Tab-separated table of C-alpha atoms in Angstrom:
chain	number	residue	atom	x	y	z
R	155	MET	CA	-0.071	0.072	0.251
R	156	ARG	CA	2.749	2.301	0.990
R	157	ASN	CA	5.033	1.615	-2.680
R	158	LEU	CA	1.175	2.585	-4.654
R	159	VAL	CA	0.319	5.904	-2.510
R	160	CYS	CA	4.432	7.003	-3.079
R	161	ILE	CA	3.800	6.287	-6.989
R	162	VAL	CA	0.235	8.156	-6.978
R	163	ILE	CA	2.516	11.165	-6.058
R	164	LEU	CA	4.674	10.931	-8.268
R	165	LEU	CA	2.322	10.859	-11.059
R	166	THR	CA	0.354	13.997	-9.678
R	167	ARG	CA	3.127	15.704	-9.078
R	168	LEU	CA	4.770	14.685	-12.710
R	169	ASN	CA	1.350	16.250	-13.914
R	170	CYS	CA	1.598	19.588	-11.953
R	171	ILE	CA	2.585	23.127	-14.030
R	172	ALA	CA	4.779	25.346	-11.126
R	173	GLN	CA	2.902	28.762	-10.769
R	174	PHE	CA	4.838	31.977	-12.030
R	175	ASN	CA	4.435	35.320	-11.632
R	176	LEU	CA	4.460	37.314	-14.732
R	177	VAL	CA	3.929	40.468	-13.490
R	178	PRO	CA	8.063	42.257	-11.812
R	179	ASN	CA	8.073	43.734	-8.563
R	180	ALA	CA	5.099	42.437	-8.043
R	181	SER	CA	4.594	44.284	-4.624
R	182	PHE	CA	6.258	46.720	-5.348
R	183	GLU	CA	9.178	45.956	-2.944
R	184	THR	CA	11.793	47.232	-5.663
R	185	TYR	CA	12.189	50.372	-5.565
R	186	SER	CA	14.681	54.128	-6.627
R	187	ALA	CA	13.704	56.313	-4.549
R	188	CYS	CA	10.430	56.597	-0.706
R	189	PRO	CA	7.774	58.455	-1.906
R	190	THR	CA	7.123	61.778	0.060
R	191	GLY	CA	4.185	63.272	-1.687
R	192	GLY	CA	1.356	61.898	-4.600
R	193	SER	CA	1.530	60.805	-8.358
R	194	GLN	CA	4.572	58.963	-7.669
R	195	TYR	CA	4.564	56.342	-8.943
R	196	PHE	CA	7.981	56.143	-10.883
R	197	LYS	CA	9.609	55.797	-8.127
R	198	CYS	CA	8.743	52.096	-8.290
R	199	THR	CA	10.903	49.709	-10.261
R	200	ASN	CA	9.540	47.952	-13.129
R	201	TRP	CA	5.989	50.194	-13.671
R	202	LEU	CA	4.891	53.526	-15.511
R	203	ALA	CA	1.344	54.435	-15.750
R	204	PRO	CA	0.311	55.505	-19.059
R	205	THR	CA	-1.875	58.114	-18.392
R	206	ASN	CA	0.069	60.572	-16.661
R	207	ASN	CA	-2.486	61.220	-13.533
R	208	ASP	CA	-2.557	60.862	-9.676
R	209	VAL	CA	-1.058	57.075	-9.276
R	210	ASP	CA	-0.306	57.053	-5.330
R	211	TYR	CA	2.720	55.000	-4.017
R	212	PHE	CA	2.922	54.140	-0.413
R	213	ASN	CA	6.148	52.787	1.095
R	214	THR	CA	6.822	52.005	4.747
R	215	CYS	CA	10.082	54.603	3.944
R	216	GLY	CA	7.537	56.405	2.581
R	217	ILE	CA	6.979	59.876	4.519
R	218	GLY	CA	3.692	61.208	5.602
R	219	THR	CA	0.617	60.232	4.295
R	220	TYR	CA	2.617	58.151	1.205
R	221	SER	CA	3.818	55.433	4.468
R	222	VAL	CA	2.591	52.293	5.355
R	223	PRO	CA	0.637	51.462	7.101
R	224	LEU	CA	-1.626	54.317	6.286
R	225	LYS	CA	-4.259	55.558	7.981
R	226	ASN	CA	-6.555	57.588	6.522
R	227	ARG	CA	-10.632	58.638	7.469
R	228	VAL	CA	-11.688	55.144	5.975
R	229	ALA	CA	-9.477	52.420	6.968
R	230	LEU	CA	-6.131	51.302	8.433
R	231	LEU	CA	-4.205	49.737	5.301
R	232	ASN	CA	-1.464	47.410	5.180
R	233	ALA	CA	1.071	45.579	1.822
R	234	ARG	CA	-1.232	42.147	1.893
R	235	THR	CA	3.115	41.085	1.122
R	236	GLY	CA	6.248	43.052	2.420
R	237	GLY	CA	6.049	47.291	2.686
R	238	ALA	CA	4.600	48.897	-0.603
R	239	PHE	CA	1.292	48.867	-2.478
R	240	MET	CA	0.245	51.338	-4.855
R	241	GLY	CA	-3.213	53.200	-5.185
R	242	PHE	CA	-5.271	54.020	-8.547
R	243	ILE	CA	-9.173	54.530	-9.519
R	244	PRO	CA	-9.611	52.358	-12.420
R	245	PHE	CA	-12.676	54.889	-13.463
R	246	ASN	CA	-14.274	57.562	-11.528
R	247	GLY	CA	-17.262	59.817	-14.017
R	248	PHE	CA	-17.021	61.763	-10.836
R	249	VAL	CA	-14.350	63.598	-11.351
R	250	GLY	CA	-14.027	64.081	-15.200
R	251	LEU	CA	-15.472	62.688	-18.334
R	252	ASN	CA	-13.389	58.960	-18.611
R	253	TYR	CA	-10.964	59.658	-15.624
R	254	ARG	CA	-8.680	56.772	-15.348
R	255	GLU	CA	-5.674	55.788	-13.337
R	256	TYR	CA	-3.752	52.549	-14.069
R	257	LEU	CA	-0.417	51.007	-13.528
R	258	GLN	CA	1.327	48.833	-16.044
R	259	ALA	CA	4.467	46.997	-16.192
R	260	GLN	CA	6.251	44.956	-19.561
R	261	LEU	CA	5.486	41.305	-18.005
R	262	ASN	CA	8.184	38.174	-18.036
R	263	LEU	CA	7.705	36.408	-20.481
R	264	THR	CA	5.373	36.673	-23.592
R	265	MET	CA	1.929	34.973	-22.877
R	266	GLN	CA	0.856	32.452	-24.892
R	267	ASN	CA	-2.073	31.896	-27.151
R	268	ASN	CA	-4.146	29.474	-25.660
R	269	LYS	CA	-2.877	29.296	-22.096
R	270	CYS	CA	-5.349	30.287	-19.582
R	271	TYR	CA	-3.748	33.101	-17.392
R	272	LEU	CA	-4.827	33.964	-13.572
R	273	VAL	CA	-4.897	37.587	-12.721
R	274	SER	CA	-5.808	39.334	-9.665
R	275	PHE	CA	-5.797	42.037	-7.249
R	276	TYR	CA	-5.646	42.734	-3.503
């Protein structure tokens, strides 16, 4: 019975595909300088804000309201992993017509046709 269990585990492991995060600096931990004010997304390595809007970078080394944890009128916000996160508005019709803030980064590998990818945000 013990040999059968080992064989089943071995066969199961052969069919598994390891996870690989295609997003560079996914937790925003690598940076060129600590944030000292708003719209300083560019201090975080590998990330761009193509709309040139007010994407904010928060880090444990940040100053004042751009440090982590962030305490505002609504909540106490911590980074999910590590000590950094970004703040952006994907869409807000109240600020202006079709106002958007978002980030982009070049992936570590090219995505392949007919493959499934899991994307998650926190």
